[in-house]
Amino acid sequence: MEPSKARICAEVDTLARDLYAVSEFLYHNPEIGYQEFKACEFLSRFMAEHGFKAEKGTGGVQTAFLARPAQRPQGRPCVAFLAEYDALPGVGHGCGHNLIAAASLGAALALSRHLNGLTGTLALVGTPAEEGGGGKILLAEAGIFSEMDAAMMCHPSRLNRPGEEMFGRVKFKVEFFGQASHASVSPDRGVNALDAMVAAYNNISMLRQQVRPDARIHGIITHGGDAPNIIPQYTAGLFYVRAATRKYRDEVYQKVEKCMEAAAVATGAAYKIEIGQPTFDPIKRNPPLETAARANMEALGISVDPDDGRRGSSDIGNLSFYLPAIHPSTAIVDPEVPGHSKIFAEATMSPRGKDALLKAAKFLAMTGYDYLTSADLRERVREAFEQKE
Ligand SMILES: [Zn+2]
């Protein structure tokens, strides 16, 4: 490993106790999306105490923050480390965002102490509400990333990967409106909104066989009727449509809409669809930046796993269309352990979780260092970013 990178890694090691404390604080104080007041306060204060200028409420998003090295003039190129810190209802940090925040803080601090002689700078962006709220999208729309050139973070996972595919996602609510009637005396006078919902659900089930493997459609019925002796006059459901490209996501969504329409026609019910915000884009991957991250992971002795084909969605997808962005992962559990679970939350506090935290902080800082020191890498990252989807 080259000496400057070795010094950056040693810097992360000196910060280890502080970074564990950050992760632990978040673990014990889980807050759901856009409610992360304690986390935002704690993390921005931590950065201020470590030589950064930290501002809360960035981009008009109350629980977002932006921290920059206080002694360094703003400039380009600028590498952004992203800190997520929202939790999940019921399972706390079942997605391990406490480790994401701590690793990005560590990377920002370690690299900031070794910027002398380099052009450019770095920033730490606190991005709330990844779990469905899309904080990164609001920050990008507010222009926060317009003075930054590349963004990175590391997500704890079941795999060590320098990047991963993600689905774009549309979520929507559907409602069917029928006519209530006595289910025994006058069923012929009713219009059955539950039949409409069941037909819609079955239409989707059939559609699933005719879509590409890189699409997912799933949903729930949130209101199925009021009493068995009343023909249901109102039903409602929530559905997600996901696919690996924006184009295919929208194509599949159009077909799902037809499933709703057909169900309404067949039963005589009326229907209404309300698309939920935000819509997530799939991630636009950046191979040169991922390759740099991969080399740094391997230099730390992390063995990179093959892609297992399992995919989710994240607001970093939308962000990756604003600027080059990567979303590597480090394993803190075995592959069979499900994410969004209590076991996963506990794993963030385990020795394996702590080790992954430090390694993530290190390879993120190293990759940021590569980006700031190599004009050639920056050029290749830019070229990859400008390629069409
Ligand atoms: Zn997550």
CSV table of C-alpha atoms and ligand atoms in Angstrom, one decimal:
chain,number,residue,atom,x,y,z
A,1,MET,CA,0.0,0.0,0.0
A,2,GLU,CA,1.3,3.4,-0.8
A,3,PRO,CA,2.5,5.4,2.2
A,4,SER,CA,-0.1,8.1,2.0
A,5,LYS,CA,-2.9,5.6,2.0
A,6,ALA,CA,-1.3,3.7,4.9
A,7,ARG,CA,-1.3,7.0,6.8
A,8,ILE,CA,-5.0,7.5,6.0
A,9,CYS,CA,-5.7,4.0,7.3
A,10,ALA,CA,-3.7,4.6,10.5
A,11,GLU,CA,-5.8,7.7,11.0
A,12,VAL,CA,-9.0,5.7,10.9
A,13,ASP,CA,-7.5,3.3,13.5
A,14,THR,CA,-6.9,6.2,15.8
A,15,LEU,CA,-10.5,7.2,15.4
A,16,ALA,CA,-11.8,3.7,16.0
A,17,ARG,CA,-13.3,4.3,19.5
A,18,ASP,CA,-15.0,7.5,18.4
A,19,LEU,CA,-16.5,5.8,15.4
A,20,TYR,CA,-17.8,2.8,17.5
A,21,ALA,CA,-19.4,5.4,19.8
A,22,VAL,CA,-21.1,7.1,16.9
A,23,SER,CA,-22.5,3.8,15.6
A,24,GLU,CA,-23.6,2.8,19.2
A,25,PHE,CA,-25.3,6.1,19.8
A,26,LEU,CA,-27.4,5.7,16.7
A,27,TYR,CA,-28.1,2.0,17.5
A,28,HIS,CA,-29.5,3.0,20.9
A,29,ASN,CA,-31.4,6.0,19.5
A,30,PRO,CA,-33.1,4.7,16.4
A,31,GLU,CA,-35.2,7.4,14.6
A,32,ILE,CA,-37.3,6.9,11.5
A,33,GLY,CA,-37.0,8.9,8.3
A,34,TYR,CA,-37.2,12.7,8.7
A,35,GLN,CA,-37.4,12.3,12.5
A,36,GLU,CA,-33.7,11.9,12.9
A,37,PHE,CA,-33.3,15.0,15.1
A,38,LYS,CA,-31.0,13.3,17.7
A,39,ALA,CA,-28.9,11.8,15.1
A,40,CYS,CA,-28.5,15.0,13.1
A,41,GLU,CA,-27.6,16.9,16.2
A,42,PHE,CA,-25.1,14.2,17.4
A,43,LEU,CA,-23.4,13.7,14.1
A,44,SER,CA,-23.1,17.4,13.1
A,45,ARG,CA,-21.8,18.2,16.6
A,46,PHE,CA,-19.3,15.4,16.4
A,47,MET,CA,-18.0,16.8,13.1
A,48,ALA,CA,-17.8,20.3,14.5
A,49,GLU,CA,-15.7,19.0,17.4
A,50,HIS,CA,-13.4,17.4,14.9
A,51,GLY,CA,-12.4,20.5,12.9
A,52,PHE,CA,-15.4,20.6,10.5
A,53,LYS,CA,-17.8,23.4,9.8
A,54,ALA,CA,-21.2,21.7,10.1
A,55,GLU,CA,-24.6,23.1,9.1
A,56,LYS,CA,-27.9,21.5,9.9
A,57,GLY,CA,-31.1,21.8,7.9
A,58,THR,CA,-29.2,21.7,4.6
A,59,GLY,CA,-31.3,22.2,1.5
A,60,GLY,CA,-34.3,23.0,3.6
A,61,VAL,CA,-34.4,19.4,4.9
A,62,GLN,CA,-34.6,19.7,8.7
A,63,THR,CA,-32.7,16.5,9.6
A,64,ALA,CA,-30.0,16.8,6.9
A,65,PHE,CA,-26.6,18.3,7.5
A,66,LEU,CA,-23.5,19.3,5.5
A,67,ALA,CA,-20.0,19.3,7.0
A,68,ARG,CA,-16.8,20.6,5.4
A,69,PRO,CA,-13.2,20.8,6.7
A,70,ALA,CA,-13.2,24.3,8.4
A,71,GLN,CA,-9.7,25.2,7.5
A,72,ARG,CA,-10.0,24.3,3.8
A,73,PRO,CA,-11.3,26.6,1.1
A,74,GLN,CA,-14.2,25.2,-0.8
A,75,GLY,CA,-13.1,24.0,-4.2
A,76,ARG,CA,-13.1,21.4,-6.9
A,77,PRO,CA,-12.9,18.5,-7.3
A,78,CYS,CA,-15.0,17.7,-4.3
A,79,VAL,CA,-15.6,14.2,-3.0
A,80,ALA,CA,-18.8,13.7,-1.0
A,81,PHE,CA,-19.1,11.0,1.6
A,82,LEU,CA,-22.8,10.2,2.3
A,83,ALA,CA,-24.0,9.5,5.8
A,84,GLU,CA,-27.4,7.7,6.2
A,85,TYR,CA,-28.8,7.5,9.8
A,86,ASP,CA,-32.5,6.7,9.6
A,87,ALA,CA,-33.9,3.5,11.2
A,88,LEU,CA,-36.8,1.2,10.6
A,89,PRO,CA,-40.0,1.0,12.6
A,90,GLY,CA,-39.9,-2.0,14.9
A,91,VAL,CA,-36.5,-3.3,14.1
A,92,GLY,CA,-34.4,-0.2,14.9
A,93,HIS,CA,-31.2,-0.1,12.8
A,94,GLY,CA,-32.2,-3.3,11.0
A,95,CYS,CA,-30.7,-1.9,7.8
A,96,GLY,CA,-27.4,-0.9,9.6
A,97,HIS,CA,-27.5,2.8,8.8
A,98,ASN,CA,-25.6,3.4,12.0
A,99,LEU,CA,-22.6,1.8,10.4
A,100,ILE,CA,-23.0,3.8,7.2
A,101,ALA,CA,-23.0,7.1,9.1
A,102,ALA,CA,-20.0,6.1,11.3
A,103,ALA,CA,-18.0,4.8,8.3
A,104,SER,CA,-18.6,8.0,6.2
A,105,LEU,CA,-17.7,10.2,9.2
A,106,GLY,CA,-14.5,8.2,9.6
A,107,ALA,CA,-13.6,8.5,6.0
A,108,ALA,CA,-14.3,12.2,5.9
A,109,LEU,CA,-12.2,12.8,9.0
A,110,ALA,CA,-9.3,10.6,8.0
A,111,LEU,CA,-9.0,12.0,4.5
A,112,SER,CA,-9.4,15.6,5.7
A,113,ARG,CA,-6.3,15.2,7.8
A,114,HIS,CA,-4.3,14.3,4.7
A,115,LEU,CA,-5.4,16.9,2.2
A,116,ASN,CA,-2.2,18.9,2.3
A,117,GLY,CA,-0.6,19.2,-1.1
A,118,LEU,CA,-3.8,17.9,-2.8
A,119,THR,CA,-6.1,20.0,-5.0
A,120,GLY,CA,-9.8,19.8,-4.2
A,121,THR,CA,-11.6,19.0,-1.1
A,122,LEU,CA,-14.3,16.8,0.5
A,123,ALA,CA,-17.7,17.1,2.2
A,124,LEU,CA,-19.7,14.9,4.4
A,125,VAL,CA,-23.4,15.0,3.6
A,126,GLY,CA,-26.0,13.8,6.1
A,127,THR,CA,-28.8,12.3,4.0
A,128,PRO,CA,-31.9,11.5,6.0
A,129,ALA,CA,-34.8,9.2,5.3
A,130,GLU,CA,-33.3,6.6,2.9
A,131,GLU,CA,-36.0,4.1,3.9
A,132,GLY,CA,-38.7,5.3,1.5
A,133,GLY,CA,-38.4,9.1,2.2
A,134,GLY,CA,-35.8,9.8,-0.4
A,135,GLY,CA,-33.7,12.5,1.5
A,136,LYS,CA,-31.0,12.4,-1.2
A,137,ILE,CA,-33.5,13.3,-3.8
A,138,LEU,CA,-34.6,16.4,-1.9
A,139,LEU,CA,-31.0,17.4,-1.3
A,140,ALA,CA,-30.1,16.9,-5.0
A,141,GLU,CA,-33.2,18.9,-6.1
A,142,ALA,CA,-32.1,21.7,-3.7
A,143,GLY,CA,-28.8,21.8,-5.5
A,144,ILE,CA,-26.6,20.6,-2.7
A,145,PHE,CA,-24.6,18.3,-4.9
A,146,SER,CA,-24.0,20.8,-7.7
A,147,GLU,CA,-20.7,21.8,-6.3
A,148,MET,CA,-19.6,18.2,-5.7
A,149,ASP,CA,-18.1,15.8,-8.2
A,150,ALA,CA,-18.4,12.2,-6.9
A,151,ALA,CA,-20.4,10.7,-4.1
A,152,MET,CA,-19.8,7.5,-2.1
A,153,MET,CA,-20.9,5.5,0.9
A,154,CYS,CA,-20.7,1.9,2.1
A,155,HIS,CA,-23.7,-0.1,3.2
A,156,PRO,CA,-23.4,-3.1,5.6
A,157,SER,CA,-24.7,-6.2,3.9
A,158,ARG,CA,-24.4,-10.0,3.5
A,159,LEU,CA,-21.8,-9.5,0.7
A,160,ASN,CA,-18.6,-7.6,0.1
A,161,ARG,CA,-19.2,-5.7,-3.1
A,162,PRO,CA,-17.7,-2.6,-4.7
A,163,GLY,CA,-21.2,-1.7,-6.1
A,164,GLU,CA,-24.5,-3.3,-6.8
A,165,GLU,CA,-27.4,-3.1,-9.1
A,166,MET,CA,-30.6,-1.5,-7.8
A,167,PHE,CA,-34.2,-1.4,-8.9
A,168,GLY,CA,-36.0,1.7,-9.9
A,169,ARG,CA,-39.3,1.8,-8.0
A,170,VAL,CA,-42.8,3.3,-8.3
A,171,LYS,CA,-45.1,3.0,-5.4
A,172,PHE,CA,-48.8,3.7,-5.6
A,173,LYS,CA,-52.1,3.4,-3.8
A,174,VAL,CA,-55.1,2.0,-5.5
A,175,GLU,CA,-58.7,2.4,-4.4
A,176,PHE,CA,-61.9,0.7,-5.8
A,177,PHE,CA,-65.3,2.2,-5.3
A,178,GLY,CA,-68.3,0.0,-5.5
A,179,GLN,CA,-71.9,0.0,-4.1
A,180,ALA,CA,-72.8,-1.4,-0.7
A,181,SER,CA,-75.7,-3.7,-0.5
A,182,HIS,CA,-77.1,-6.5,1.8
A,183,ALA,CA,-75.0,-9.5,0.9
A,184,SER,CA,-77.9,-11.9,1.3
A,185,VAL,CA,-81.1,-9.9,0.6
A,186,SER,CA,-79.8,-7.9,-2.4
A,187,PRO,CA,-76.4,-8.9,-3.6
A,188,ASP,CA,-77.5,-8.2,-7.1
A,189,ARG,CA,-77.8,-4.5,-6.3
A,190,GLY,CA,-74.2,-4.3,-5.0
A,191,VAL,CA,-71.0,-3.5,-6.9
A,192,ASN,CA,-68.2,-5.5,-5.2
A,193,ALA,CA,-65.1,-3.4,-4.6
A,194,LEU,CA,-63.4,-6.4,-3.0
A,195,ASP,CA,-63.9,-8.5,-6.1
A,196,ALA,CA,-62.3,-5.6,-8.0
A,197,MET,CA,-59.3,-5.7,-5.7
A,198,VAL,CA,-59.0,-9.5,-5.9
A,199,ALA,CA,-59.2,-9.4,-9.7
A,200,ALA,CA,-56.6,-6.7,-9.8
A,201,TYR,CA,-54.3,-8.8,-7.5
A,202,ASN,CA,-54.8,-11.8,-9.7
A,203,ASN,CA,-54.2,-9.8,-12.9
A,204,ILE,CA,-50.9,-8.8,-11.4
A,205,SER,CA,-50.1,-12.4,-10.5
A,206,MET,CA,-50.6,-13.4,-14.1
A,207,LEU,CA,-48.6,-10.4,-15.4
A,208,ARG,CA,-45.6,-11.5,-13.3
A,209,GLN,CA,-45.0,-14.5,-15.6
A,210,GLN,CA,-44.8,-12.1,-18.6
A,211,VAL,CA,-42.3,-9.7,-17.3
A,212,ARG,CA,-38.5,-9.8,-17.4
A,213,PRO,CA,-36.6,-11.3,-14.4
A,214,ASP,CA,-35.4,-7.8,-13.5
A,215,ALA,CA,-38.8,-6.7,-12.5
A,216,ARG,CA,-40.8,-7.1,-9.2
A,217,ILE,CA,-44.4,-6.3,-8.5
A,218,HIS,CA,-45.7,-6.7,-4.9
A,219,GLY,CA,-48.4,-5.3,-2.8
A,220,ILE,CA,-50.9,-5.5,0.1
A,221,ILE,CA,-54.6,-4.9,0.6
A,222,THR,CA,-55.0,-2.3,3.3
A,223,HIS,CA,-58.7,-2.2,3.3
A,224,GLY,CA,-60.8,-5.2,2.3
A,225,GLY,CA,-64.3,-4.3,3.3
A,226,ASP,CA,-66.3,-3.5,6.4
A,227,ALA,CA,-68.4,-6.6,7.3
A,228,PRO,CA,-69.1,-10.0,5.7
A,229,ASN,CA,-72.8,-9.2,5.3
A,230,ILE,CA,-72.2,-6.0,3.3
A,231,ILE,CA,-71.0,-6.2,-0.3
A,232,PRO,CA,-67.8,-4.2,0.1
A,233,GLN,CA,-68.2,-0.7,-1.3
A,234,TYR,CA,-64.6,0.4,-0.7
A,235,THR,CA,-61.2,-1.3,-0.9
A,236,ALA,CA,-57.7,0.0,-0.9
A,237,GLY,CA,-54.2,-1.4,-1.5
A,238,LEU,CA,-50.5,-0.4,-1.8
A,239,PHE,CA,-48.3,-1.7,-4.5
A,240,TYR,CA,-44.6,-1.4,-5.6
A,241,VAL,CA,-43.4,-1.8,-9.1
A,242,ARG,CA,-39.6,-2.2,-9.5
A,243,ALA,CA,-37.3,-2.8,-12.5
A,244,ALA,CA,-33.6,-2.4,-13.4
A,245,THR,CA,-34.0,0.5,-15.7
A,246,ARG,CA,-36.2,3.6,-15.6
A,247,LYS,CA,-37.7,2.7,-19.0
A,248,TYR,CA,-38.6,-0.8,-18.0
A,249,ARG,CA,-39.9,0.3,-14.6
A,250,ASP,CA,-42.3,2.7,-16.4
A,251,GLU,CA,-43.3,0.1,-19.0
A,252,VAL,CA,-44.2,-2.4,-16.3
A,253,TYR,CA,-46.0,0.2,-14.3
A,254,GLN,CA,-48.2,0.9,-17.4
A,255,LYS,CA,-49.1,-2.7,-17.6
A,256,VAL,CA,-50.0,-2.8,-13.9
A,257,GLU,CA,-52.2,0.1,-14.4
A,258,LYS,CA,-54.1,-1.9,-17.0
A,259,CYS,CA,-54.5,-4.7,-14.4
A,260,MET,CA,-56.4,-2.2,-12.2
A,261,GLU,CA,-58.4,-0.8,-15.1
A,262,ALA,CA,-59.4,-4.3,-16.3
A,263,ALA,CA,-60.5,-5.3,-12.7
A,264,ALA,CA,-62.7,-2.2,-12.6
A,265,VAL,CA,-64.2,-2.9,-15.9
A,266,ALA,CA,-65.0,-6.5,-15.1
A,267,THR,CA,-66.7,-5.7,-11.8
A,268,GLY,CA,-68.3,-2.3,-12.5
A,269,ALA,CA,-66.3,-0.6,-9.8
A,270,ALA,CA,-64.6,2.8,-10.2
A,271,TYR,CA,-61.0,3.1,-9.4
A,272,LYS,CA,-58.4,5.7,-8.5
A,273,ILE,CA,-54.6,5.5,-8.5
A,274,GLU,CA,-52.4,7.8,-6.5
A,275,ILE,CA,-48.6,7.6,-7.2
A,276,GLY,CA,-46.6,8.0,-4.0
A,277,GLN,CA,-43.5,10.2,-3.9
A,278,PRO,CA,-40.7,9.8,-4.3
A,279,THR,CA,-40.2,7.5,-7.3
A,280,PHE,CA,-36.8,5.8,-7.0
A,281,ASP,CA,-34.5,5.5,-10.0
A,282,PRO,CA,-32.2,2.5,-10.5
A,283,ILE,CA,-28.6,3.2,-9.8
A,284,LYS,CA,-26.4,4.4,-12.7
A,285,ARG,CA,-23.2,2.5,-11.9
A,286,ASN,CA,-19.8,4.0,-12.4
A,287,PRO,CA,-17.3,1.2,-13.3
A,288,PRO,CA,-14.1,3.3,-13.0
A,289,LEU,CA,-15.0,4.5,-9.5
A,290,GLU,CA,-16.1,1.0,-8.5
A,291,THR,CA,-12.9,-0.5,-9.8
A,292,ALA,CA,-10.9,2.0,-7.7
A,293,ALA,CA,-13.0,1.1,-4.6
A,294,ARG,CA,-12.6,-2.6,-5.3
A,295,ALA,CA,-8.8,-2.3,-5.5
A,296,ASN,CA,-8.8,-0.5,-2.1
A,297,MET,CA,-11.1,-3.2,-0.6
A,298,GLU,CA,-8.7,-5.9,-1.7
A,299,ALA,CA,-5.7,-4.0,-0.4
A,300,LEU,CA,-7.4,-4.2,3.0
A,301,GLY,CA,-7.8,-7.9,2.6
A,302,ILE,CA,-11.5,-7.9,1.9
A,303,SER,CA,-12.4,-10.6,-0.6
A,304,VAL,CA,-15.0,-9.4,-3.0
A,305,ASP,CA,-18.1,-11.7,-3.4
A,306,PRO,CA,-19.8,-12.4,-6.7
A,307,ASP,CA,-23.2,-10.7,-7.3
A,308,ASP,CA,-26.0,-12.9,-5.9
A,309,GLY,CA,-28.7,-11.3,-8.0
A,310,ARG,CA,-30.7,-10.0,-5.0
A,311,ARG,CA,-31.7,-6.4,-5.4
A,312,GLY,CA,-33.4,-3.6,-3.5
A,313,SER,CA,-33.9,0.1,-4.2
A,314,SER,CA,-32.4,3.3,-2.8
A,315,ASP,CA,-32.5,7.0,-3.2
A,316,ILE,CA,-28.8,6.8,-4.3
A,317,GLY,CA,-30.3,5.7,-7.6
A,318,ASN,CA,-31.8,9.1,-8.2
A,319,LEU,CA,-28.6,10.7,-6.9
A,320,SER,CA,-26.5,8.7,-9.4
A,321,PHE,CA,-28.1,10.7,-12.2
A,322,TYR,CA,-26.9,14.0,-10.7
A,323,LEU,CA,-23.3,13.0,-10.2
A,324,PRO,CA,-21.1,9.9,-10.3
A,325,ALA,CA,-22.0,7.8,-7.2
A,326,ILE,CA,-21.1,4.4,-5.9
A,327,HIS,CA,-22.8,2.2,-3.3
A,328,PRO,CA,-20.3,-0.5,-2.2
A,329,SER,CA,-21.1,-3.0,0.6
A,330,THR,CA,-19.3,-4.9,3.3
A,331,ALA,CA,-20.5,-8.1,4.8
A,332,ILE,CA,-21.5,-8.1,8.5
A,333,VAL,CA,-23.7,-11.2,8.4
A,334,ASP,CA,-23.8,-14.5,6.6
A,335,PRO,CA,-25.7,-14.6,3.3
A,336,GLU,CA,-28.8,-16.3,4.7
A,337,VAL,CA,-29.4,-13.6,7.3
A,338,PRO,CA,-32.2,-11.4,6.1
A,339,GLY,CA,-31.8,-7.6,6.0
A,340,HIS,CA,-34.3,-5.3,7.8
A,341,SER,CA,-34.3,-7.6,10.8
A,342,LYS,CA,-33.3,-7.4,14.5
A,343,ILE,CA,-30.5,-9.9,13.9
A,344,PHE,CA,-29.0,-7.6,11.3
A,345,ALA,CA,-29.3,-4.6,13.7
A,346,GLU,CA,-27.4,-6.6,16.4
A,347,ALA,CA,-24.7,-7.6,13.9
A,348,THR,CA,-23.8,-3.9,13.5
A,349,MET,CA,-22.6,-4.0,17.2
A,350,SER,CA,-20.7,-7.3,16.8
A,351,PRO,CA,-16.9,-7.6,16.3
A,352,ARG,CA,-17.6,-8.4,12.7
A,353,GLY,CA,-19.7,-5.2,12.4
A,354,LYS,CA,-17.0,-3.1,14.0
A,355,ASP,CA,-14.3,-4.5,11.8
A,356,ALA,CA,-16.5,-3.8,8.7
A,357,LEU,CA,-17.0,-0.2,9.9
A,358,LEU,CA,-13.3,0.5,10.1
A,359,LYS,CA,-12.6,-1.2,6.8
A,360,ALA,CA,-15.4,0.7,5.1
A,361,ALA,CA,-14.1,4.0,6.5
A,362,LYS,CA,-10.6,3.1,5.2
A,363,PHE,CA,-11.5,2.1,1.7
A,364,LEU,CA,-13.9,5.0,1.3
A,365,ALA,CA,-11.1,7.4,2.3
A,366,MET,CA,-8.6,5.7,0.1
A,367,THR,CA,-11.0,5.9,-2.9
A,368,GLY,CA,-11.6,9.6,-2.2
A,369,TYR,CA,-7.9,10.0,-2.1
A,370,ASP,CA,-7.6,8.2,-5.5
A,371,TYR,CA,-10.2,10.5,-6.9
A,372,LEU,CA,-8.6,13.7,-5.7
A,373,THR,CA,-5.1,12.7,-6.8
A,374,SER,CA,-5.7,11.1,-10.2
A,375,ALA,CA,-6.9,13.4,-13.0
A,376,ASP,CA,-7.0,10.3,-15.2
A,377,LEU,CA,-9.5,8.6,-12.8
A,378,ARG,CA,-11.6,11.7,-12.7
A,379,GLU,CA,-11.7,11.8,-16.4
A,380,ARG,CA,-12.8,8.2,-16.7
A,381,VAL,CA,-15.4,8.6,-14.0
A,382,ARG,CA,-16.8,11.6,-15.9
A,383,GLU,CA,-16.9,9.7,-19.2
A,384,ALA,CA,-18.7,6.8,-17.6
A,385,PHE,CA,-21.2,9.1,-16.0
A,386,GLU,CA,-22.0,10.8,-19.3
A,387,GLN,CA,-22.8,7.6,-21.0
A,388,LYS,CA,-26.5,7.0,-21.8
A,389,GLU,CA,-28.4,4.7,-19.5
B,1,ZN,ZN,-30.3,0.7,4.0
